[in-house]
Coordinates of C-alpha atoms in Angstrom, one line a residue:
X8 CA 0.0 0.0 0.0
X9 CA 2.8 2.3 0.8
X10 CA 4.5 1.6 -2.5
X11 CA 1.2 2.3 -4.2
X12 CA 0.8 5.8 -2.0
X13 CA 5.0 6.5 -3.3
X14 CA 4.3 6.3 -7.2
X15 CA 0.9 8.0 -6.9
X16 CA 2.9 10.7 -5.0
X17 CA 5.7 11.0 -7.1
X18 CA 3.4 11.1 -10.3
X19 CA 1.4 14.2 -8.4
X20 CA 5.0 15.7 -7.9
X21 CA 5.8 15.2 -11.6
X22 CA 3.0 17.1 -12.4
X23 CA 3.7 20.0 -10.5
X24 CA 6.9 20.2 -11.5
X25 CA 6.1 20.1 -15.5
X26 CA 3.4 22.8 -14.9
X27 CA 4.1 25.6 -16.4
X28 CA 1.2 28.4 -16.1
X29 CA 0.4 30.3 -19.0
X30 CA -0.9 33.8 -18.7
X31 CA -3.3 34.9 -21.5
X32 CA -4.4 39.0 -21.2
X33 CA -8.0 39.8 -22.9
X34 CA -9.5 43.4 -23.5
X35 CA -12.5 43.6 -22.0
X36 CA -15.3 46.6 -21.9
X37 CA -18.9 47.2 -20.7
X38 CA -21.6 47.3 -22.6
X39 CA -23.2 51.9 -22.2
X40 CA -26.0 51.1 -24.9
X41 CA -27.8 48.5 -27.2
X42 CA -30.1 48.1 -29.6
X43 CA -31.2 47.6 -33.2
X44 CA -28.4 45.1 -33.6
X45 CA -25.2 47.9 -32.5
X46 CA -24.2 48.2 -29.3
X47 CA -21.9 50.7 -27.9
X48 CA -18.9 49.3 -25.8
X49 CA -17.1 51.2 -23.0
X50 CA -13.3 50.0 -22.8
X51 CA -11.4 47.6 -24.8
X52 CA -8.6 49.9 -25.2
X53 CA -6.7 47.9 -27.8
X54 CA -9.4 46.2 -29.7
X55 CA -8.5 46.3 -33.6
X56 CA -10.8 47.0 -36.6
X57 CA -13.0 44.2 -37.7
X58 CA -12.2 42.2 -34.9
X59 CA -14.2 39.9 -33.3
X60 CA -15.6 40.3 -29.7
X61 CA -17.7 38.0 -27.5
X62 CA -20.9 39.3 -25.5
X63 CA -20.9 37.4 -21.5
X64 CA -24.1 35.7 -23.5
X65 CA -22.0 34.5 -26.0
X66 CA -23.2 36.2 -28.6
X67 CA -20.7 37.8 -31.0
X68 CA -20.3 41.2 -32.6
X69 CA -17.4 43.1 -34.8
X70 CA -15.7 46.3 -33.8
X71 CA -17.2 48.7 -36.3
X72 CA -16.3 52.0 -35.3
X73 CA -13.2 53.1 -33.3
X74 CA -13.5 56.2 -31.2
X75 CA -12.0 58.0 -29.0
X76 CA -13.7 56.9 -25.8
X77 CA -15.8 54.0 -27.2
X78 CA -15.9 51.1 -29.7
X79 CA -19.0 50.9 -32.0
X80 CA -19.9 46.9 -32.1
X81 CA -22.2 46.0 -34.9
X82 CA -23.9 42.5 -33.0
X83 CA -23.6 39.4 -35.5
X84 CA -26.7 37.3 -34.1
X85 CA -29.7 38.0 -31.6
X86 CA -29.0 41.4 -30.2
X87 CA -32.2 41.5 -28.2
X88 CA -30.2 39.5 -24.9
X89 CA -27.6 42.6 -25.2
X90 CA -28.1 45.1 -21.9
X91 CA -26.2 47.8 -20.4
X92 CA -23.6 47.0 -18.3
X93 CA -23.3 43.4 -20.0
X94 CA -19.1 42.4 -20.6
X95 CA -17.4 42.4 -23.5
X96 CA -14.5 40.4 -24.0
X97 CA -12.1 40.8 -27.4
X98 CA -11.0 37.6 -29.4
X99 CA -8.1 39.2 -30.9
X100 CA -8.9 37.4 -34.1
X101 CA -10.2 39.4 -37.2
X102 CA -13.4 38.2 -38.4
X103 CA -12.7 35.2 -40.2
X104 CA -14.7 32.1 -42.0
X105 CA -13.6 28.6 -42.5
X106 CA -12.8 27.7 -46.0
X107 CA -11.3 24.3 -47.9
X108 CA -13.6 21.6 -50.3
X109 CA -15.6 20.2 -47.1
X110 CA -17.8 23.7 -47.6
X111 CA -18.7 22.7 -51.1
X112 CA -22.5 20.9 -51.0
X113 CA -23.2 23.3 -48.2
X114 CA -25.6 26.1 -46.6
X115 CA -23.7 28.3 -44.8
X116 CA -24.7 31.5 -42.4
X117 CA -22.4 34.9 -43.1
X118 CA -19.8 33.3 -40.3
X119 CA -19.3 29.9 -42.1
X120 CA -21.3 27.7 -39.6
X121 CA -23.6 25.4 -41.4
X122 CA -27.9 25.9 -41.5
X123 CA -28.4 23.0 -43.2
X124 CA -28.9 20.4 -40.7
X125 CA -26.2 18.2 -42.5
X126 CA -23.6 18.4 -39.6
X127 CA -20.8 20.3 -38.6
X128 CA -18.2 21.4 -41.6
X129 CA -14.8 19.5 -40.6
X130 CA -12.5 22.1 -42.2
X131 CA -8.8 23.5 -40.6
X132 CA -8.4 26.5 -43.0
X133 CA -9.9 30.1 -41.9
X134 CA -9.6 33.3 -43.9
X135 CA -10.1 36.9 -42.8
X136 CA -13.5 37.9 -44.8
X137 CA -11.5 41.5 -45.5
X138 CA -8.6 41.1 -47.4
X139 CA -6.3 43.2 -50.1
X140 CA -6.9 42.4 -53.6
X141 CA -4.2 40.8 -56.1
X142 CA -2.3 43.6 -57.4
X143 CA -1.6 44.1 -61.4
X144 CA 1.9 42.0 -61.6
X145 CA -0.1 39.0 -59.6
X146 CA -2.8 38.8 -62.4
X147 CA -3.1 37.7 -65.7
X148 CA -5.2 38.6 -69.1
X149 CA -9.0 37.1 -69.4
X150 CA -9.2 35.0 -72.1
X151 CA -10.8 31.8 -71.0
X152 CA -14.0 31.9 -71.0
X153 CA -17.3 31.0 -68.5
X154 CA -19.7 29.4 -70.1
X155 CA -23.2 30.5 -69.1
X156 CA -25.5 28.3 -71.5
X157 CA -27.2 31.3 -71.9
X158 CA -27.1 31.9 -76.2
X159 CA -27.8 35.8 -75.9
X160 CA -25.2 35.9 -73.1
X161 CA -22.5 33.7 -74.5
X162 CA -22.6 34.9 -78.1
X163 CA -23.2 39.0 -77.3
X164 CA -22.1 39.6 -74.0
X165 CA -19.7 37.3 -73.3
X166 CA -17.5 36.1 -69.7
X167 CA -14.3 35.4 -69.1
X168 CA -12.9 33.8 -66.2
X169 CA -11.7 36.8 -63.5
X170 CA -14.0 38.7 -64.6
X171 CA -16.2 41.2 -62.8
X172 CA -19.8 40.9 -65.1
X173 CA -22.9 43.3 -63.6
X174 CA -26.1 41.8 -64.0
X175 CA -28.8 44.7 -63.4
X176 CA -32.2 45.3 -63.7
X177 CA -35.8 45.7 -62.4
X178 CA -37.6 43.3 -59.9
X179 CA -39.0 40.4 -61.6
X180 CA -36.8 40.6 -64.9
X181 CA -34.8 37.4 -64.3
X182 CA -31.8 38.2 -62.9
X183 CA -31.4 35.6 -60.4
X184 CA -32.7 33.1 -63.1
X185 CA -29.5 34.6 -65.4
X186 CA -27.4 33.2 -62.3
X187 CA -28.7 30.2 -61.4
X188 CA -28.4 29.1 -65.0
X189 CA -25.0 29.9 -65.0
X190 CA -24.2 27.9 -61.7
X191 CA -26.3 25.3 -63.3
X192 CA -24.3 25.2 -66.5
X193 CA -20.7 25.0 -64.6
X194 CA -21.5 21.2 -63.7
X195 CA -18.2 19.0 -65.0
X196 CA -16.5 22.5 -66.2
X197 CA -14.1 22.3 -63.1
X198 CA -15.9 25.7 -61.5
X199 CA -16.8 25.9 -58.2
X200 CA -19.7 28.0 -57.4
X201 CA -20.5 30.7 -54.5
X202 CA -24.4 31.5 -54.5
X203 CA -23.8 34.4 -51.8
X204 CA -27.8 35.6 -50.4
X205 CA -28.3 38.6 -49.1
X206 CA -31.6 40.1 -47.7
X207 CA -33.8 37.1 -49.1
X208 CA -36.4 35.9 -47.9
X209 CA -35.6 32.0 -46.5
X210 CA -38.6 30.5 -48.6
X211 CA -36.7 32.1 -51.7
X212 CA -33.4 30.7 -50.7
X213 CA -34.8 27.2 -50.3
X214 CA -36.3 27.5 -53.9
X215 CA -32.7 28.2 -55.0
X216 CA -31.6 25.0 -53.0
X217 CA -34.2 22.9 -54.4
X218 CA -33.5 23.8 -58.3
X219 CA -30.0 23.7 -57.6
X220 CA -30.1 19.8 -56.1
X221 CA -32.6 19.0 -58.8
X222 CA -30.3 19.9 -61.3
X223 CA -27.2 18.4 -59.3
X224 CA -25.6 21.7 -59.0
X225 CA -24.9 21.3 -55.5
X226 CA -22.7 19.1 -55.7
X227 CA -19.8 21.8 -56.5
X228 CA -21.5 24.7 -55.2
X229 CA -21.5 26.6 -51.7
X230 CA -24.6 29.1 -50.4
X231 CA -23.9 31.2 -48.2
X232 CA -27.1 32.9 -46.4
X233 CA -27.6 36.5 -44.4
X234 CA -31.6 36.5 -44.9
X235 CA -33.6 39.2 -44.9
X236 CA -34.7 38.5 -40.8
X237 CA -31.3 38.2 -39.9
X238 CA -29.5 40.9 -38.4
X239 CA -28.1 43.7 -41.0
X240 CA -24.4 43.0 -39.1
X241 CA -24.5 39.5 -41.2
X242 CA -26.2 41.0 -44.2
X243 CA -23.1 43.5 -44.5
X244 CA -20.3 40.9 -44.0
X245 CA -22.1 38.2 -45.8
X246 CA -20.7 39.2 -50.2
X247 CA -16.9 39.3 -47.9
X248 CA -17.8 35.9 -46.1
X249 CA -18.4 34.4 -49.2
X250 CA -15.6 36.3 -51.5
X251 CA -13.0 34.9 -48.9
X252 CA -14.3 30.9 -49.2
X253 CA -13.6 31.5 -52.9
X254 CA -10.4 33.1 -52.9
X255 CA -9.3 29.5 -51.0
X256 CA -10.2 28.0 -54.5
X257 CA -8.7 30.8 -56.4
X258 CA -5.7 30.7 -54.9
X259 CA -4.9 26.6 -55.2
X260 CA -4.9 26.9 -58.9
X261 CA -8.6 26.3 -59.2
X262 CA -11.3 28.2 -60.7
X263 CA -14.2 29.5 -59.1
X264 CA -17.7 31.7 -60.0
X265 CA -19.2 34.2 -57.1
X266 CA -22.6 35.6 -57.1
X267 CA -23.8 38.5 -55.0
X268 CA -27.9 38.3 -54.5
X269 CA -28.1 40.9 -54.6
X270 CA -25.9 44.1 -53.6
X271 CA -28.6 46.9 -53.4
X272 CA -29.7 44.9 -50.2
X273 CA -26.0 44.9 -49.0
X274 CA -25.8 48.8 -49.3
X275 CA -28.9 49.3 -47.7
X276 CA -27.5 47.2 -44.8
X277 CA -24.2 49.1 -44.7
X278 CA -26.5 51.8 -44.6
X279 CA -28.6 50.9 -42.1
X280 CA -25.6 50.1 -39.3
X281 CA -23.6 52.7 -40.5
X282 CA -26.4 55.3 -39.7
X283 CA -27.4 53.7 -36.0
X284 CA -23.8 54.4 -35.2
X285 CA -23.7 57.7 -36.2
X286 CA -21.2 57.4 -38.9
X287 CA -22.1 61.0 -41.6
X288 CA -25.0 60.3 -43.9
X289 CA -24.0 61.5 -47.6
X290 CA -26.1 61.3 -50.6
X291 CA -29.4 58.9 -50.2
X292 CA -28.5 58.9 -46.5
X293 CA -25.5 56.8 -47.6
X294 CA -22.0 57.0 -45.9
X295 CA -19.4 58.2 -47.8
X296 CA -17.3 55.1 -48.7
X297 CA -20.2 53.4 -49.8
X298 CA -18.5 52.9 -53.0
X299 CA -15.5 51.7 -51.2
X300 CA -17.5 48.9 -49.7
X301 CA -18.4 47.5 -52.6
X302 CA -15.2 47.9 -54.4
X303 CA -13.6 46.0 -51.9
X304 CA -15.0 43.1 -52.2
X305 CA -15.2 42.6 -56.4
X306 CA -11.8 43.8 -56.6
X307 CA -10.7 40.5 -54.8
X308 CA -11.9 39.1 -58.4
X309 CA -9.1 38.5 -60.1
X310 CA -7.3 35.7 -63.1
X311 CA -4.1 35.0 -61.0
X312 CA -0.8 35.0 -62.6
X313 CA 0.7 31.6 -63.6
X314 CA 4.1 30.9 -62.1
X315 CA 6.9 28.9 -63.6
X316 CA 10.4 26.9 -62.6
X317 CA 13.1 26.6 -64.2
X318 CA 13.9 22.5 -64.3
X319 CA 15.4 19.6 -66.0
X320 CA 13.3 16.8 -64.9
X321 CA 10.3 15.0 -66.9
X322 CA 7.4 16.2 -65.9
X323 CA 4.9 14.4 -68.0
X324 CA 2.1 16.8 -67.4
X325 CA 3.7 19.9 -67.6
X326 CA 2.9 20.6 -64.3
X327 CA 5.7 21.2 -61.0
X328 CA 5.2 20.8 -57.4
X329 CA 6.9 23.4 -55.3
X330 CA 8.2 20.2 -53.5
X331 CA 10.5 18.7 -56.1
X332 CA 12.6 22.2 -55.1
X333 CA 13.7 20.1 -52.1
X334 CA 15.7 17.3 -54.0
X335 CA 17.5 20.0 -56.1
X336 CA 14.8 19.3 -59.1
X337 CA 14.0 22.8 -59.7
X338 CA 16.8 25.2 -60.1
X339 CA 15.1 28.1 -59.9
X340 CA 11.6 29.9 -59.6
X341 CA 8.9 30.8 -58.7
X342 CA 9.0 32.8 -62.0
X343 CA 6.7 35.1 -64.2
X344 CA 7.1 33.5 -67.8
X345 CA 8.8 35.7 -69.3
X346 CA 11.3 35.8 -66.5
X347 CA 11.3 32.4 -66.4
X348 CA 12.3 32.0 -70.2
X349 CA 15.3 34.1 -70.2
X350 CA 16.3 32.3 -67.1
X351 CA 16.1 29.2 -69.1
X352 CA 17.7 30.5 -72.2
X353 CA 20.7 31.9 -70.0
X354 CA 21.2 28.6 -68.5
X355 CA 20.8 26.3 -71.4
X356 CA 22.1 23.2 -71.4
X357 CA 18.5 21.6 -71.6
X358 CA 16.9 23.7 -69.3
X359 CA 12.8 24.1 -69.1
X360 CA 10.2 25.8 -67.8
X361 CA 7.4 24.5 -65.9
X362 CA 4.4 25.9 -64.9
X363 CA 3.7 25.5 -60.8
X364 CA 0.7 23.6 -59.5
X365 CA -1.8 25.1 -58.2
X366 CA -1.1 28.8 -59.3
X367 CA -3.2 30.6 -61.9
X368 CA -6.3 30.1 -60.3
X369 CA -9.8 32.7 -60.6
X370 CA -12.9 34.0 -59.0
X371 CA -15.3 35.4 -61.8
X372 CA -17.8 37.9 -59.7
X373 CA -21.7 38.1 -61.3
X374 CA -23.1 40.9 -58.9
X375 CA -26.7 41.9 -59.0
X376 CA -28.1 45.3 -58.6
X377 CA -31.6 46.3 -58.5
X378 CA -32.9 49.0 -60.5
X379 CA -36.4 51.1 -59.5
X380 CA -38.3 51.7 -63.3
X381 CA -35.1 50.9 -65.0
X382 CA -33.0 54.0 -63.3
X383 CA -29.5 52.7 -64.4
X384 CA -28.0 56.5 -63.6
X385 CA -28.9 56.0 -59.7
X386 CA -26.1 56.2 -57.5
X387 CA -25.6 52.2 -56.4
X388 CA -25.9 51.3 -60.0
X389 CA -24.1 54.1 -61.3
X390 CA -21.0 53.0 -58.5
X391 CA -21.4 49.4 -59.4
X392 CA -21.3 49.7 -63.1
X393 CA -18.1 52.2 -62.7
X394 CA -16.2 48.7 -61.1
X395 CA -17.2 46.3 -63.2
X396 CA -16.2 44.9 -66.2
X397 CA -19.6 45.5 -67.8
X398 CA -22.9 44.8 -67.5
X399 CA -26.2 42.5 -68.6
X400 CA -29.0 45.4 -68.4
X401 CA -32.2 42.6 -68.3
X402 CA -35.6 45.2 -69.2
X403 CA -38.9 44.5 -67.9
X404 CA -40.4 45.9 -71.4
X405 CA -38.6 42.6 -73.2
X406 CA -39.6 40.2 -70.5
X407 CA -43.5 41.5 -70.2
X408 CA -43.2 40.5 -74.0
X409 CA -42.6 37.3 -73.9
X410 CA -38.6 37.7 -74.6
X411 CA -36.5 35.7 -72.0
X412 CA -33.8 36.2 -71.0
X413 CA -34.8 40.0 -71.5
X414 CA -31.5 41.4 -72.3
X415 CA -31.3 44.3 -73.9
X416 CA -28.3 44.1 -76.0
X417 CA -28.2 47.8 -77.0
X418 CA -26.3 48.9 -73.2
X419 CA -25.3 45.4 -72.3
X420 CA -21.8 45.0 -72.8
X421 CA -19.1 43.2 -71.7
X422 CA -15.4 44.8 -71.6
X423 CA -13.8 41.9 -72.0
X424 CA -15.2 41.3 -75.2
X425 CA -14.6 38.8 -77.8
X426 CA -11.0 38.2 -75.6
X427 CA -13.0 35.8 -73.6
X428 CA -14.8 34.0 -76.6
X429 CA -14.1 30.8 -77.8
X430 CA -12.9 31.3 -81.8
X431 CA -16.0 29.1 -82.6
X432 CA -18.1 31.4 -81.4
X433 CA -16.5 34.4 -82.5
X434 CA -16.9 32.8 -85.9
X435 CA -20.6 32.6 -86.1
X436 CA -21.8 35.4 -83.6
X437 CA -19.0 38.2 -84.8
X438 CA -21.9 40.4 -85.9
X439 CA -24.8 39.4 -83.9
X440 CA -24.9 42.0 -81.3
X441 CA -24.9 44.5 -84.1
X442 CA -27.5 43.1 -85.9
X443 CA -30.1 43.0 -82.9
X444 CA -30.0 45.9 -81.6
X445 CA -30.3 47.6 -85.1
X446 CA -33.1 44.9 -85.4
X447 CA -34.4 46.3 -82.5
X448 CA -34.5 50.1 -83.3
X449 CA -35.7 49.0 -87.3
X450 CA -38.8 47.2 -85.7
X451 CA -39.5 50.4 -83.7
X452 CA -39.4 52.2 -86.7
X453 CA -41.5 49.7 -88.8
X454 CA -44.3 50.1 -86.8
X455 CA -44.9 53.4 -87.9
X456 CA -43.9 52.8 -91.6
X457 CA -46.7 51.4 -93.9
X458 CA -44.5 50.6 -97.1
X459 CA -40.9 49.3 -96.6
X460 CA -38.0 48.0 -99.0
X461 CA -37.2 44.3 -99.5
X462 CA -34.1 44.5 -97.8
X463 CA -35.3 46.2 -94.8
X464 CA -38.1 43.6 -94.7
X465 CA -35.4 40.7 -95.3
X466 CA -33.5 42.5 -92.1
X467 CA -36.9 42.5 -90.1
X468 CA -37.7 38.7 -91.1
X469 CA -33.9 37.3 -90.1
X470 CA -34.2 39.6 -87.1
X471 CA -37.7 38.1 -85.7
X472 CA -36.0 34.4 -86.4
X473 CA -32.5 35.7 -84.4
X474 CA -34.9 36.8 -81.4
X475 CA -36.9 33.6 -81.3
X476 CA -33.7 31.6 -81.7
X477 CA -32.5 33.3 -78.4
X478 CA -35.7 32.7 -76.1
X479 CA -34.4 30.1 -73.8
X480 CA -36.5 28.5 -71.5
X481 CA -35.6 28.8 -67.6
X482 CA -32.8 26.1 -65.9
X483 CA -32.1 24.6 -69.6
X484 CA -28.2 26.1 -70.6
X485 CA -27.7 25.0 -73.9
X486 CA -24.1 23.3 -74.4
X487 CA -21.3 25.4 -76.2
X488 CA -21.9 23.2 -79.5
X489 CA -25.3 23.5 -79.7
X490 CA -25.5 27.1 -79.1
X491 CA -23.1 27.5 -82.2
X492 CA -24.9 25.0 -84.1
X493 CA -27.5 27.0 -83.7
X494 CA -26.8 30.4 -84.4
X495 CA -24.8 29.3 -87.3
X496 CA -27.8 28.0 -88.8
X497 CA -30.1 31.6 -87.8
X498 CA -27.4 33.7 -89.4
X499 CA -26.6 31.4 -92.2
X500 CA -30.7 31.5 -93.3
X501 CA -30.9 27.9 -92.6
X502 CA -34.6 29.1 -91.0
X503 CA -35.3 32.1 -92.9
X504 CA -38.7 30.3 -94.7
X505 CA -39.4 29.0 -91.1
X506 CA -42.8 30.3 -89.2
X507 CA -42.0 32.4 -86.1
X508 CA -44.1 31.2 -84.2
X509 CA -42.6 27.7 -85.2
X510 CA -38.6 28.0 -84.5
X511 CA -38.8 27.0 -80.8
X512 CA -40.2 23.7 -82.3
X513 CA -37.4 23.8 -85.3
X514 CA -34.7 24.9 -82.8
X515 CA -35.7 21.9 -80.6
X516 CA -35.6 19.7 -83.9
X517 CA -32.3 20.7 -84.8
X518 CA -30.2 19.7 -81.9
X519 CA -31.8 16.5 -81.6
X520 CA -31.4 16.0 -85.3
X521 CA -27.2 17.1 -85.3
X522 CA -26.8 15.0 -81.8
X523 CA -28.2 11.6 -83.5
X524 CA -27.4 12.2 -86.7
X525 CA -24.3 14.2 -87.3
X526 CA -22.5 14.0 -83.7
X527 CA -19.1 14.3 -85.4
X528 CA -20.0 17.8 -86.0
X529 CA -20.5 18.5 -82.4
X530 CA -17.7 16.6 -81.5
X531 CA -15.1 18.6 -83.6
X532 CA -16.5 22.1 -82.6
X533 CA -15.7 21.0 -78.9
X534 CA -12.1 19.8 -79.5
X535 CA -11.2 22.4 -82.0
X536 CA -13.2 25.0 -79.9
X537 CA -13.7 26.3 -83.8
X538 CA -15.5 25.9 -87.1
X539 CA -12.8 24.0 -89.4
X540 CA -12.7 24.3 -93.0
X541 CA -13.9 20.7 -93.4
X542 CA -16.1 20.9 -90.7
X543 CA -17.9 24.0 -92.2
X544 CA -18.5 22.1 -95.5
X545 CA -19.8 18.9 -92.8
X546 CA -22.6 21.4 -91.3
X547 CA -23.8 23.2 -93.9
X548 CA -24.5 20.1 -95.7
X549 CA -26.0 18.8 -92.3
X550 CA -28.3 21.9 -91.9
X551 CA -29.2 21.6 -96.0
X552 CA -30.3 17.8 -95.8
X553 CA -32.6 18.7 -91.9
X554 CA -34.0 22.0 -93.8
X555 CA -35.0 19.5 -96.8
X556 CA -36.6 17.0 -94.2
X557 CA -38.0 19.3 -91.5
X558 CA -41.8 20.1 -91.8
X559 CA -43.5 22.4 -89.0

């Protein structure tokens, strides 16, 4: 027993020897005044912007507003437990969300914790939701391109990957259905998807869900959620929430497609904290950087810069782990190219370069503004246009008649351009833009004119066709080849002798018809990502023997 009484004794002492205290110091404050989801925090002296703090309730807030004698916390959850007097305690950690692949599949709040009843998210990677943007020399051109499935999209306005693409318009016009077609359309391209919601309603985000798992989109997208009940704290931070779990992807080589839903609600939420902490209304009652706010989060958008090492080994897939450096593999790099080539050419003696895994990543941003009666000069839009990269201007006239998507091509534009166009597509929409929106103003103009010229009613026929050919029915993106199957076949006149009213039906027809009976033709267009010679000669004769055979 005594023995017994020794080891447990000498274990105890052990233990007291090893223990070495550590001493942790926390900021903390009182609580002066709360309400309407701020509060106003005596103390916490050396609390830093957008850090997080924890209420004695556990709720937790973000230090807004630094002033001289008091911090302004805007409260990120329920802020009606919040009192006077209540303890604040800083984290010293910047508000951050968890990122990494275990996110994709899931519903997420504005702070990364999961709302889908699916579990927790087992991920080990945070980022900071605020962060500085790539600068110039760590980004590359756009000139690959994402593919919406959307023809009057993909052929007239088209997106490149990086890119920064507004999509504005009226309630009710189909600007949510623009971007759920385009998430829907990324399945198998290698994209992964942000669906960022903002001031929704949670019946509107569950619709979203549901199309998206019906369509199997969810399986390489992420929603993150800050609805329209929730507090206006998450509602702000939500589009940078979001922004940071894609830069994760963007920044391990892969690419990845962010859309804000929409970022009329996000100002008004900026607004709505900034003004309850007394922060100087400008115009609209806005604060002043309100064009900063949103600046800062689409000019994390960005086509990273590929880097390159300098090497003599193999690599069979063109492709260089930053590991291989260890073994004496790679001689030199990370490089820009054309640093990396002269390298190479100084060295000679067999000397390559290698592009670097996981580098040359992208996060393509689709924000969404709402317009009131088409006001595209008001002062969100107006900010939002000046820093994007263009803009899909979706009317409510086109859509209360019937035309779907209802872009109007005339101020849509996209300045990227044909840069971010497959050549195949370049080839057989190079002057379709043009041609409908002079379609559009020559129908305007026809309606007054009683007696009109062959030619202008030739331009007027093809035009009618070329608007029915891009109707597209909600949640159906059309593959690449199709699309330029069948916009070769509009332009070319393949349907000029077809009934309007008839080419949905003929359009219908006519993919079927090339996918059973001609699917070399598809086939080629995909690998060559152009029109060959050869393969011209292959689809005209195609499109000649279905005219012959097609009856309405």
């Amino acid at each position: 027993m005594s023995d017994l009484i020794k080891q447990i004794t000498g274990d105890l002492q052990k233990q007291i020897e090893g223990f070495k205290p550590e001493l942790s110091v926390s900021d903390f404050g009182a609580v002066m005044e709360a309400g309407d989801g701020i509060a106003r925090v005596h103390g916490l002296a050396n609390v830093k912007a957008q850090e997080l703090v924890q209420f004695s309730n556990g709720v937790m807030g973000t230090a807004f507003n630094l002033e001289k004698d008091s911090v302004g916390v805007i409260v990120m959850g329920d802020y009606q437990g919040i009192t006077e007097g209540m303890t604040v305690r800083g984290t010293g950690r910047i508000a951050s969300v968890p990122v990494g692949d275990a996110m994709i599949g899931r519903v997420v709040n504005a702070l990364g914790e999961p709302i889908d009843g699916k579990g927790p998210i087992v991920t080990t990677g945070f980022r900071p939701i605020e962060r500085m943007a790539p600068g110039v020399v760590q980004r590359q051109d756009v000139d690959t391109p994402v593919q919406t499935g959307i023809k009057s999209i993909d052929s007239m306005i088209p997106i490149g990957r990086g890119q920064r693409q507004l999509i504005i318009g009226d309630r009710q016009t189909g600007k949510t259905a623009v971007a759920i077609d385009t998430i829907i359309n990324q399945k198998g391209k290698g994209v992964v998807c942000i669906y960022v919601a903002v001031g929704q309603k949670k019946a509107a985000v569950a619709r979203t869900l549901g199309i998206l798992e019906k369509n199997g989109a969810m399986e390489h997208t992420i929603i993150v959620v800050a609805a329209a009940d929730e507090s206006a704290a998450l509602q702000y931070i939500a589009p940078y929430s979001g922004t940071a779990i894609g830069e994760e992807f963007m920044e391990t080589g892969r690419d990845a497609l962010i859309i804000y839903d929409d970022l009329s609600k996000h100002a008004w939420a900026y607004r709505q904290v900034s003004l309850l902490l007394r922060r100087p209304p400008g115009r609209e009652a806005y604060p002043g950087d309100v064009f900063y706010l949103h600046s800062r989060v689409l000019e994390r958008s960005a086509r990273l810069a590929n880097s390159y090492v300098i090497t003599k080994k193999d690599y069979s897939n063109e492709l260089a782990n930053a590991k291989d450096g260890v073994d004496g593999k790679v001689y030199e790099g990370p490089l820009s190219k054309h640093e990396a080539e002269e390298a190479a050419k100084a060295l000679g003696d067999g000397h390559k370069i290698v592009k670097v895994a996981g580098t040359g990543g992208s996060l393509t941003a689709l924000p969404i503004i709402e317009t009131l009666l088409g006001d595209v000069s008001a002062y969100i839009p107006t900010n939002v246009i000046s820093i994007t990269d263009g803009q899909i201007y979706l009317e409510g006239n086109l859509f209360n008649a019937g035309i779907r998507p209802a872009v109007n091509v005339g101020i849509s534009v996209s300045r990227v351009g044909g840069d971010a166009q497959t050549k195949a597509m370049k080839q057989v929409a190079g002057r379709l833009r043009l041609d409908m929106a002079a379609y559009r103003e020559l129908a305007a103009f026809a309606l007054m004119a009683s007696d009109l010229d062959k030619s202008t009613q030739q331009q007027l026929s093809r035009g009618q066709r070329m608007q029915e050919l891009l109707k597209q029915p909600q949640y159906q993106p059309m593959e690449f080849e199709e699309q330029v199957i069948v916009i070769f076949a509009g332009t070319n006149g393949y349907a000029d002798n077809v009934p309007v009213e008839k080419m949905g039906q003929w359009q219908t027809d006519l993919v079927r018809y090339m996918a059973t009976s001609h699917p070399e033709v598809g086939k080629d267009i995909v690998a060559k990502k152009a029109i060959s010679d050869d393969n011209r000669a292959a689809l005209a004769k195609a499109l000649e023997s279905f005219r012959a055979g097609w009856t309405a």
